XYZ file of C-alpha atoms in Angstrom:
700
model
C 0.000 0.000 0.000
C 2.791 2.397 0.805
C 4.391 1.811 -2.596
C 1.093 2.294 -4.418
C 0.357 5.491 -2.499
C 3.803 6.826 -3.355
C 3.325 6.075 -7.053
C -0.008 7.852 -7.074
C 1.556 10.917 -5.482
C 4.465 10.843 -7.942
C 2.153 10.517 -10.914
C -0.007 13.331 -9.590
C 3.038 15.539 -9.134
C 4.236 14.904 -12.674
C 0.810 15.650 -14.114
C 0.451 18.814 -12.075
C 3.939 20.013 -12.980
C 3.437 19.339 -16.680
C 0.048 21.024 -16.670
C 1.665 24.438 -16.443
C 1.473 25.911 -19.931
C 4.905 26.086 -21.551
C 4.177 29.548 -22.918
C 3.437 30.871 -19.428
C 6.616 29.303 -18.092
C 8.638 30.707 -20.983
C 7.461 34.202 -20.058
C 7.888 33.697 -16.326
C 11.223 31.890 -16.367
C 13.675 32.742 -19.105
C 17.319 32.270 -19.809
C 19.558 32.365 -22.874
C 18.438 29.012 -24.283
C 14.875 28.128 -25.188
C 12.554 26.433 -22.751
C 12.685 23.265 -24.856
C 16.476 23.217 -24.843
C 16.675 23.754 -21.091
C 14.118 20.999 -20.521
C 16.213 18.631 -22.642
C 19.283 19.562 -20.571
C 17.484 19.039 -17.256
C 16.183 15.658 -18.363
C 19.598 14.444 -19.554
C 22.131 15.605 -16.963
C 22.591 13.007 -14.251
C 23.623 13.558 -10.681
C 24.053 9.823 -10.307
C 26.540 9.581 -13.191
C 28.574 12.442 -11.704
C 28.592 10.637 -8.366
C 29.679 7.398 -10.037
C 32.619 9.232 -11.599
C 33.515 10.716 -8.232
C 33.581 7.251 -6.688
C 35.941 6.099 -9.411
C 38.199 9.082 -8.763
C 38.375 9.190 -4.991
C 36.386 6.461 -3.231
C 38.534 7.169 -0.199
C 41.586 9.242 0.681
C 44.666 7.109 0.215
C 48.439 7.026 0.168
C 49.624 6.527 -3.395
C 51.779 3.534 -4.176
C 55.190 4.850 -5.295
C 54.815 2.820 -8.504
C 51.956 5.144 -9.511
C 54.509 7.890 -10.099
C 55.897 5.904 -13.041
C 52.775 6.430 -15.171
C 49.560 8.452 -15.250
C 47.966 8.916 -11.856
C 44.753 7.049 -11.096
C 42.574 10.133 -11.426
C 44.007 11.034 -14.830
C 43.398 7.530 -16.124
C 39.790 7.520 -14.889
C 38.983 10.871 -16.512
C 40.669 10.050 -19.814
C 39.047 6.628 -20.120
C 35.565 7.937 -19.360
C 35.991 10.881 -21.734
C 36.876 8.458 -24.535
C 33.944 6.221 -23.645
C 31.537 9.165 -23.782
C 32.735 10.304 -27.209
C 34.894 13.338 -26.421
C 37.377 14.384 -29.110
C 41.166 14.607 -28.817
C 41.488 13.108 -25.342
C 45.059 13.377 -24.085
C 47.081 13.210 -20.885
C 49.984 15.641 -20.852
C 52.704 15.727 -18.208
C 54.824 18.656 -17.091
C 57.754 17.907 -14.830
C 57.447 19.354 -11.336
C 60.598 17.991 -9.695
C 60.729 15.616 -6.749
C 58.276 14.846 -3.963
C 58.248 12.820 -0.771
C 55.816 9.927 -0.590
C 55.258 7.990 2.653
C 55.126 4.218 2.483
C 54.712 3.738 6.237
C 53.473 6.098 8.894
C 52.378 4.959 12.334
C 51.885 6.995 15.490
C 51.807 5.024 18.734
C 51.348 5.660 22.401
C 53.640 3.047 23.963
C 53.167 4.079 27.619
C 51.264 3.965 29.894
C 49.645 1.507 27.461
C 50.096 0.414 23.872
C 47.675 2.168 21.508
C 48.058 2.902 17.803
C 46.824 6.470 17.481
C 47.139 6.916 13.722
C 48.202 5.004 10.641
C 48.721 6.954 7.443
C 47.018 4.138 5.507
C 43.930 4.602 7.680
C 43.841 8.418 7.731
C 46.036 9.768 4.952
C 46.075 13.358 6.238
C 47.264 12.394 9.710
C 50.948 12.615 8.730
C 52.077 16.219 8.266
C 55.757 15.556 7.517
C 56.250 13.475 4.417
C 60.050 13.647 4.525
C 60.657 12.204 8.022
C 62.000 8.657 7.789
C 62.972 6.808 10.938
C 61.788 5.360 14.229
C 61.397 8.065 16.876
C 60.337 7.833 20.536
C 60.016 10.404 23.266
C 58.026 11.619 26.241
C 54.948 13.681 25.381
C 54.680 17.187 26.856
C 51.871 19.716 26.505
C 52.785 23.275 25.553
C 49.254 24.672 25.935
C 48.491 27.713 23.790
C 51.993 27.599 22.206
C 52.986 31.103 23.287
C 56.727 31.825 23.516
C 56.589 31.553 27.292
C 54.881 28.149 26.988
C 57.814 26.828 24.965
C 60.349 28.286 27.386
C 58.610 26.941 30.484
C 59.934 23.387 30.102
C 62.771 21.366 28.647
C 61.684 19.980 25.258
C 64.893 18.145 24.425
C 64.166 14.692 23.002
C 60.426 15.026 23.605
C 57.258 15.029 21.538
C 55.321 18.268 21.859
C 51.512 18.276 22.039
C 49.781 21.396 20.706
C 46.036 21.101 21.241
C 45.116 24.772 21.654
C 47.366 26.827 19.383
C 45.812 29.103 16.786
C 49.186 29.928 15.215
C 49.311 26.853 12.961
C 51.131 23.560 13.138
C 54.112 24.752 11.075
C 54.882 27.551 13.529
C 54.493 25.239 16.524
C 56.792 22.732 14.832
C 59.449 25.347 14.093
C 59.498 26.604 17.683
C 59.511 23.116 19.185
C 62.307 21.749 16.988
C 64.459 24.812 17.696
C 64.225 23.869 21.370
C 65.296 20.268 20.817
C 61.962 18.455 20.436
C 61.977 15.205 18.487
C 58.512 15.711 16.988
C 55.130 17.425 17.245
C 51.501 16.321 17.475
C 49.142 19.207 16.825
C 45.766 20.462 15.680
C 45.672 22.673 12.602
C 44.461 26.192 13.410
C 41.331 25.819 11.258
C 40.707 22.448 12.877
C 40.744 24.123 16.270
C 37.999 26.483 15.086
C 35.847 23.561 13.878
C 36.548 21.414 16.948
C 33.090 21.691 18.497
C 31.199 20.645 15.365
C 33.750 18.196 13.945
C 35.936 16.809 16.746
C 37.230 13.914 14.619
C 38.215 16.012 11.609
C 41.844 16.501 10.620
C 42.400 19.637 8.581
C 45.142 19.214 6.009
C 48.458 20.885 6.644
C 52.011 20.167 5.632
C 55.283 20.630 7.493
C 58.695 20.378 5.897
C 60.583 18.294 8.459
C 63.932 19.360 9.828
C 66.510 16.626 10.447
C 63.847 13.983 9.843
C 61.788 14.972 12.877
C 58.116 14.102 12.337
C 54.941 16.111 12.765
C 51.486 14.605 13.001
C 48.076 16.186 12.444
C 45.653 15.234 15.184
C 41.892 15.511 15.336
C 40.694 17.784 18.173
C 39.211 14.826 20.072
C 42.491 12.885 19.988
C 44.495 15.934 21.069
C 42.085 16.623 23.948
C 42.268 13.016 25.131
C 46.067 13.089 25.181
C 45.972 16.434 26.966
C 43.589 15.025 29.583
C 45.869 12.061 30.265
C 48.795 14.404 30.817
C 46.701 16.658 33.041
C 45.889 13.808 35.396
C 49.562 12.973 35.748
C 50.109 10.122 33.296
C 53.530 9.913 31.691
C 52.995 9.274 27.985
C 55.606 7.922 25.620
C 55.078 8.477 21.898
C 56.598 6.465 19.080
C 56.531 7.565 15.441
C 57.526 5.081 12.730
C 58.019 6.634 9.311
C 59.288 5.388 5.977
C 59.397 7.808 3.063
C 60.666 7.573 -0.485
C 61.468 10.352 -2.901
C 59.569 10.099 -6.153
C 59.562 12.066 -9.394
C 56.426 14.146 -9.512
C 54.762 15.990 -12.313
C 51.764 18.055 -13.208
C 49.302 16.036 -15.286
C 46.728 17.637 -17.566
C 43.807 15.623 -18.878
C 42.484 17.462 -21.895
C 39.426 16.630 -23.993
C 37.367 18.500 -26.551
C 33.967 18.796 -28.127
C 34.852 20.039 -31.583
C 33.098 23.049 -33.038
C 31.682 23.043 -36.539
C 34.780 24.641 -38.049
C 33.199 27.994 -38.825
C 35.291 29.954 -36.306
C 38.715 29.778 -34.723
C 37.302 30.917 -31.380
C 37.210 28.371 -28.562
C 35.981 28.173 -24.964
C 37.086 26.270 -21.861
C 35.513 24.492 -18.915
C 36.918 22.321 -16.155
C 38.102 21.840 -12.606
C 41.270 20.882 -10.815
C 41.992 17.209 -10.441
C 44.966 17.771 -8.141
C 46.187 20.074 -5.374
C 49.583 18.504 -5.393
C 49.373 14.733 -5.629
C 49.221 13.862 -1.913
C 45.998 15.629 -0.923
C 42.782 14.143 -2.323
C 39.351 15.607 -1.756
C 35.926 14.472 -2.883
C 34.448 17.953 -2.965
C 37.736 19.802 -3.485
C 37.872 19.263 -6.361
C 37.160 15.824 -7.730
C 33.535 16.977 -7.630
C 34.230 19.729 -10.169
C 35.953 17.253 -12.480
C 33.178 14.659 -12.196
C 30.589 17.391 -12.789
C 32.221 18.873 -15.900
C 32.756 15.407 -17.364
C 29.013 14.826 -16.925
C 28.272 18.201 -18.535
C 30.317 17.120 -21.552
C 28.719 13.661 -21.715
C 25.226 15.137 -21.688
C 26.156 17.798 -24.265
C 27.527 15.163 -26.682
C 24.388 13.051 -26.332
C 22.032 16.001 -26.847
C 23.955 17.057 -29.961
C 23.638 13.539 -31.385
C 19.906 13.539 -30.647
C 19.422 16.939 -32.307
C 18.192 18.570 -29.099
C 21.119 20.995 -28.989
C 23.006 22.337 -32.022
C 26.656 21.501 -32.491
C 28.592 24.500 -31.174
C 30.541 26.670 -33.532
C 33.287 27.129 -30.930
C 35.436 24.163 -29.917
C 35.107 23.404 -26.191
C 38.243 22.567 -24.206
C 37.713 20.437 -21.099
C 40.600 20.754 -18.645
C 41.230 18.543 -15.601
C 44.580 19.331 -14.067
C 46.601 20.599 -11.109
C 45.082 23.712 -9.592
C 46.542 26.959 -10.950
C 49.985 25.540 -11.795
C 48.514 22.994 -14.230
C 46.398 25.629 -15.953
C 49.436 27.853 -16.248
C 51.554 25.011 -17.639
C 48.927 24.161 -20.235
C 48.197 27.706 -21.410
C 51.910 28.458 -21.687
C 52.503 25.210 -23.589
C 49.628 25.908 -25.996
C 49.728 29.627 -26.863
C 47.592 28.970 -29.933
C 44.817 27.766 -27.621
C 45.301 30.629 -25.176
C 44.839 33.104 -28.033
C 41.618 31.430 -29.212
C 39.796 30.815 -25.926
C 37.349 33.650 -25.240
C 35.871 32.450 -21.937
C 36.196 29.844 -19.194
C 33.792 28.250 -16.710
C 35.657 27.011 -13.632
C 34.041 24.508 -11.263
C 35.754 24.210 -7.874
C 33.959 22.312 -5.070
C 30.509 21.533 -6.414
C 28.847 18.492 -4.926
C 28.305 18.753 -1.166
C 24.817 18.750 0.254
C 24.761 22.455 0.959
C 22.138 22.321 3.703
C 24.375 20.053 5.785
C 27.348 22.388 5.397
C 25.396 25.609 6.068
C 26.453 26.484 2.549
C 25.419 28.148 -0.693
C 26.290 27.294 -4.264
C 28.021 30.491 -5.276
C 28.855 32.162 -8.557
C 31.951 34.308 -8.158
C 32.006 36.977 -10.820
C 35.021 38.465 -12.538
C 36.495 41.427 -10.653
C 35.856 44.985 -11.759
C 39.428 45.098 -13.079
C 38.245 42.483 -15.593
C 34.644 43.375 -16.535
C 33.115 40.745 -18.790
C 30.009 39.563 -20.549
C 30.559 36.047 -19.146
C 29.164 36.778 -15.676
C 25.620 37.254 -16.882
C 25.626 34.010 -18.867
C 26.384 32.107 -15.677
C 24.049 34.134 -13.463
C 21.137 33.814 -15.878
C 21.328 30.022 -15.907
C 21.895 29.728 -12.172
C 18.846 31.844 -11.351
C 16.736 30.009 -13.928
C 17.361 26.604 -12.336
C 16.855 28.034 -8.857
C 13.500 29.570 -9.802
C 11.925 26.704 -11.712
C 12.893 24.177 -9.034
C 11.336 26.016 -6.068
C 7.778 26.298 -4.818
C 6.265 29.715 -5.398
C 3.193 30.720 -3.456
C 1.735 32.645 -6.372
C 1.628 29.405 -8.360
C -1.046 27.953 -6.099
C -3.102 26.909 -9.105
C -0.845 23.897 -9.622
C -0.635 23.043 -5.940
C 2.451 25.212 -5.367
C 4.581 22.673 -7.223
C 7.820 23.804 -8.842
C 7.536 24.640 -12.529
C 9.992 21.850 -13.215
C 11.556 19.516 -10.691
C 15.337 19.399 -10.897
C 16.088 16.573 -8.503
C 18.108 13.399 -8.650
C 16.660 9.962 -8.018
C 18.829 9.350 -4.947
C 19.462 12.957 -4.023
C 18.056 15.413 -1.525
C 14.837 17.382 -1.834
C 16.524 20.513 -0.523
C 15.951 23.996 -1.843
C 18.579 25.218 -4.295
C 20.547 27.637 -2.168
C 22.428 29.992 -4.499
C 24.307 33.265 -4.166
C 25.856 35.627 -6.713
C 29.020 37.022 -5.178
C 31.998 39.226 -5.868
C 35.232 37.811 -7.199
C 37.665 35.855 -5.094
C 40.805 34.159 -6.341
C 42.636 30.979 -5.351
C 41.504 28.799 -8.236
C 42.009 28.310 -11.951
C 39.725 31.129 -13.073
C 42.398 33.549 -11.859
C 45.022 31.914 -14.075
C 42.775 32.209 -17.124
C 42.283 35.905 -16.403
C 46.043 36.359 -16.014
C 46.234 35.077 -19.591
C 43.592 37.596 -20.696
C 40.649 35.159 -20.735
C 37.460 36.032 -18.812
C 36.508 33.332 -16.321
C 33.991 32.764 -13.542
C 33.998 30.251 -10.715
C 31.191 28.152 -9.282
C 31.832 26.965 -5.704
C 30.042 25.663 -2.621
C 30.960 27.748 0.424
C 31.325 27.317 3.302
C 32.466 23.713 3.144
C 32.739 22.309 6.658
C 34.936 19.468 5.406
C 37.227 21.647 3.278
C 40.851 20.418 3.117
C 40.199 17.797 5.753
C 40.115 14.074 6.408
C 36.320 14.240 6.087
C 36.176 15.557 2.524
C 34.768 12.211 1.421
C 32.014 11.070 -0.982
C 29.418 10.526 1.744
C 28.998 14.343 2.001
C 27.979 14.621 -1.665
C 24.437 15.142 -2.961
C 23.388 13.905 -6.391
C 20.626 16.537 -6.565
C 23.254 19.247 -6.159
C 25.222 17.616 -8.978
C 22.182 17.520 -11.263
C 21.304 21.153 -10.668
C 24.899 22.281 -11.075
C 25.188 20.259 -14.286
C 22.036 21.876 -15.677
C 23.413 25.339 -14.921
C 26.818 24.415 -16.301
C 25.538 22.915 -19.535
C 23.106 25.766 -20.129
C 25.940 28.247 -19.648
C 28.357 26.256 -21.788
C 25.867 25.888 -24.644
C 25.285 29.649 -24.701
C 28.997 30.415 -24.463
C 29.993 28.022 -27.231
C 27.075 28.527 -29.668
C 28.882 31.214 -31.636
C 25.979 32.822 -33.522
C 25.132 36.502 -33.830
C 21.673 35.686 -32.504
C 23.149 34.380 -29.257
C 25.588 37.299 -29.104
C 22.669 39.740 -29.231
C 20.821 37.786 -26.504
C 23.879 37.965 -24.269
C 24.230 41.715 -24.869
C 20.580 42.104 -23.848
C 21.336 40.111 -20.695
C 24.312 42.369 -19.963
C 22.205 45.493 -20.422
C 19.325 44.347 -18.232
C 21.439 42.966 -15.433
C 23.773 45.943 -15.725
C 20.840 48.227 -15.018
C 20.156 46.220 -11.860
C 23.796 46.537 -10.791
C 23.689 50.282 -11.349
C 20.574 50.320 -9.206
C 22.509 48.538 -6.480
C 25.274 51.142 -6.682
C 22.617 53.840 -6.444
C 21.148 52.190 -3.345
C 24.602 52.032 -1.766
C 25.153 55.722 -2.412
C 21.806 56.758 -0.988
C 22.630 54.697 2.070
C 25.850 56.639 2.571
C 23.839 59.863 2.604
C 21.288 58.484 5.042
C 24.036 57.374 7.429
C 25.761 60.768 7.586
C 25.632 62.434 11.000
C 26.873 65.977 10.351
C 27.727 68.437 7.590
C 31.243 67.104 7.028
C 30.214 63.457 6.829
C 27.247 64.373 4.613
C 29.543 66.091 2.109
C 31.876 63.063 2.125
C 28.886 60.755 1.669
C 27.723 62.758 -1.331
C 31.094 62.323 -2.974
C 31.141 58.586 -2.147
C 27.648 58.173 -3.599
C 28.702 59.816 -6.853
C 31.806 57.618 -6.978
C 29.692 54.483 -6.533
C 27.375 55.321 -9.438
C 30.063 56.646 -11.770
C 32.264 53.619 -11.159
C 29.473 51.150 -11.901
C 28.537 52.975 -15.093
C 32.107 52.599 -16.352
C 32.076 48.897 -15.497
C 28.771 48.314 -17.303
C 30.034 50.040 -20.433
C 33.067 47.778 -20.377
C 30.878 44.685 -19.862
C 28.794 45.450 -22.953
C 31.907 46.303 -24.943
C 33.453 42.934 -23.982
C 30.499 41.141 -25.593
C 31.645 42.289 -29.041
C 33.974 39.257 -29.075
C 30.889 37.038 -29.346
C 29.900 38.248 -32.821
C 31.022 36.339 -35.886
C 32.553 39.595 -37.123
C 34.189 41.076 -34.036
C 34.703 44.518 -35.605
C 31.038 44.663 -36.538
C 30.309 43.530 -32.994
C 32.257 46.493 -31.622
C 30.125 48.848 -33.686
C 26.953 47.173 -32.418
C 27.921 47.324 -28.734
C 29.352 50.854 -28.948
C 25.811 52.177 -29.418
C 25.047 51.467 -25.775
C 27.916 53.399 -24.178
C 26.282 56.867 -24.372
C 22.977 55.361 -23.282
C 24.595 53.952 -20.134
C 26.117 57.390 -19.500
C 22.605 58.854 -19.670
C 21.463 56.316 -17.078
C 24.326 57.438 -14.880
C 23.429 61.119 -15.207
C 19.854 60.378 -14.172
C 21.002 58.480 -11.084
C 23.464 61.244 -10.186
C 20.634 63.778 -10.391
C 18.633 61.682 -7.943
C 21.617 61.527 -5.584
C 21.968 65.318 -5.760
C 18.290 65.701 -4.872
C 18.701 63.268 -1.981
C 21.750 65.240 -0.827
C 19.689 68.429 -0.730
C 16.916 66.637 1.171
C 19.356 65.330 3.766
C 20.981 68.773 4.053
C 17.631 70.526 4.587
C 16.765 68.077 7.358
C 19.999 69.125 9.072
C 19.369 72.844 8.543
C 22.143 73.193 5.959
C 21.935 75.456 2.909
C 23.448 74.145 -0.326
C 24.071 76.031 -3.573
C 21.388 75.583 -6.226
C 23.940 74.176 -8.703
C 26.200 71.925 -6.652
C 28.280 70.413 -9.466
C 31.234 68.264 -8.551
C 32.036 67.909 -4.850
C 35.021 69.957 -3.718
C 38.162 67.859 -3.216
C 39.926 67.936 0.121
C 43.592 68.918 0.291
C 44.559 65.233 0.589
C 42.391 64.349 -2.414
C 43.921 67.153 -4.479
C 47.386 65.774 -3.698
C 46.190 62.259 -4.633
C 44.772 63.548 -7.926
C 48.212 64.805 -8.916
C 50.230 61.679 -8.121
C 50.492 58.846 -10.644
C 51.402 55.293 -9.627
C 54.132 53.795 -11.796
C 54.971 50.143 -11.287
C 58.614 49.128 -11.031
C 59.220 45.935 -13.054
C 59.484 42.948 -10.718
C 62.223 40.339 -11.040
C 61.292 37.174 -12.931
C 59.091 34.892 -10.841
C 55.657 33.474 -10.281
C 52.306 35.068 -10.757
C 50.220 36.680 -8.063
C 46.533 37.411 -7.882
C 45.397 34.607 -5.620
C 43.376 37.004 -3.543
C 44.578 37.412 0.022
C 47.276 38.996 2.123
C 47.953 42.639 2.858
C 47.853 45.517 0.403
C 51.613 45.808 0.856
C 52.374 42.147 1.440
C 54.233 42.939 4.693
C 53.680 44.401 8.145
C 52.638 48.032 8.109
C 49.733 50.016 6.642
C 47.247 47.744 4.935
C 43.870 47.668 3.264
C 41.043 45.353 4.303
C 41.718 41.883 2.874
C 38.920 41.938 0.295
C 40.472 44.996 -1.412
C 43.944 43.604 -1.941
C 43.695 41.561 -5.152
C 42.068 44.492 -6.946
C 44.510 46.945 -5.378
C 47.450 44.968 -6.758
C 45.796 44.790 -10.182
C 45.435 48.578 -10.348
C 49.087 49.348 -9.637
C 50.157 48.636 -13.223
C 47.560 50.869 -14.907
C 49.246 54.304 -14.536
C 46.322 55.624 -12.547
C 46.430 58.485 -10.090
C 46.163 57.759 -6.403
C 42.700 59.337 -6.393
C 41.577 57.182 -9.318
C 42.731 54.051 -7.490
C 40.899 55.133 -4.334
C 37.715 55.849 -6.284
C 37.897 52.542 -8.161
C 38.215 50.558 -4.925
C 35.559 52.628 -3.160
C 33.186 52.166 -6.083
C 33.689 48.422 -6.267
C 33.544 47.828 -2.526
C 32.933 50.456 0.172
C 34.416 53.931 0.714
C 38.101 54.106 1.601
C 39.673 57.173 3.244
C 42.205 58.713 0.898
C 44.663 58.854 3.800
C 44.558 55.051 4.140
C 45.222 54.475 0.449
C 48.038 57.014 0.443
C 49.689 55.400 3.478
C 49.608 51.959 1.846
C 50.993 53.339 -1.419
C 53.790 55.191 0.372
C 54.725 51.977 2.172
C 54.577 50.075 -1.122
C 56.805 52.713 -2.691
C 59.298 52.260 0.148
C 59.414 48.540 -0.661
C 60.615 49.397 -4.174
C 57.747 47.953 -6.219
C 56.142 51.258 -7.299
C 56.956 54.937 -7.674
C 54.626 57.867 -7.014
C 55.378 60.586 -9.561
C 53.760 63.980 -10.188
C 51.105 63.987 -12.864
C 52.335 65.556 -16.097
């Protein structure tokens, strides 16, 4: 009876859902592809298939057999074989030498007194061993150094002892360095992030690495294990620790699995999509980022099948699927294939995609390109993400069909959760940054927060096949629009840029009006008026650049530039209208405070500090040869001293090479984020100048 009742409900749900008129849904819920095409995509993409791929890639975290370093790694073989099976074109595995690495073959941590207990084995919990280059058999008394302050280290003799760090927030590497300097034989500690998650996840080990000195080992401990050892010491037990380690040095490399869906040959333009298969070769994570690789493989499989069935057209642009080492692998590949780098006009990066977001207090997030790299590509991704989110949720106003979603996007064995999404500002630390460093616009899809990020618990049991299916539908819809290559699609994308750009200008307007409302006196009101104008003017410039970037999508790019150029003066007119409203709001706020303003206010008067900033140009001093930056973090200077808030720093660094004035840099950052005092920006730039990386020169 239960089965029959369930079937009746299911049948009723399908009938009710399909009873919504397609025309009404097409008007209500729209994206860049047709309703019929999106329905075909939703029906074909499979969360289960993505999960099956994930289980082939990383069924569990493991220590690699040294013999695996002699040929393609397991993950590369899985991806290449499945890509061939699914009908991808030009499937290859490329290797780029990356030197030598340490690979443990044995790692055991024992308590030998007051009783014999194996605490960890690297073959049980791969992330438990933090030092991969510590071979030998080491024993010593365990001592607790508490919060790992300098005085804690100096309070006792550490010579020949294992140090327990259960409470430090400074990080295992710093604890290790201090302990070994004082003669310790090894360290057992909790990673700083692990300490923060200890209440919710007491058995989680957060990944960290320590480069051992003189073969002295370090072990990552879960908070529960560290607390239990600490409790034994507190009650007076004398604990002896033994660490048995065997490590071999192996040749390592960066492997790139590359596959294609060939375009129809009508254009040389290409696009890219993928995720990172490796963060080094020791760490392995189900969500980070085998999930992104499994997902994009499924996107490609479904695309190939729908092309064969005639439900989607063959793209004009060749699609490059990339599964490789994070950042370094992308850089290797783009540098090795400059002909590809010059042809690729956009990239979709998938990093951490498959967790059940409700269990991780998470959202599935689209991270846009930064304002230093305005692009058409953001709105392609956002349009598809919001489409899937809307059609798959109950809407009260649709009570005529029993409040059912317009179209269920759920997997057979997945959750029934809502589709929690968020459109967010840019952040780095993944492959989309590397594409942008090569001049290619790129966005990133990511689940955040991830409570199992970089830990021993980033395992397949946290994954949700419904999340995979929804992400695959968004990804394939975005990829099909990006790769189509027709003038019709180019015009649709420009329309999307214009409409969503208007919304973003509205958001900048709202920010500016908020600054005025928050002002408390005449001086702060005048500053708020200037900040409001900066916010609107900045966003108008960004939106003009976004529409201009879409010219690359036309079959004749020069003709595309002429088409998109029409909208630049129209966006300026929008801006003028919003600035007029801000001026009126300024007068209203002033009158409420009993202030009299001139009838024609014009541009706000610059302060003395702003006048100085307007006459100083930042010139970048060429840096010595080395690696790339832009991973999004750290101080504005990169050292102790004056600094900007963390979220400003990647953009700040990007602006230093543009020969802008100090005031222009301040206004750009204030417009993109929140107002910055000119004094703060000047202090950071003066400190940066003192470091030798820039010069501040008078404006000519």
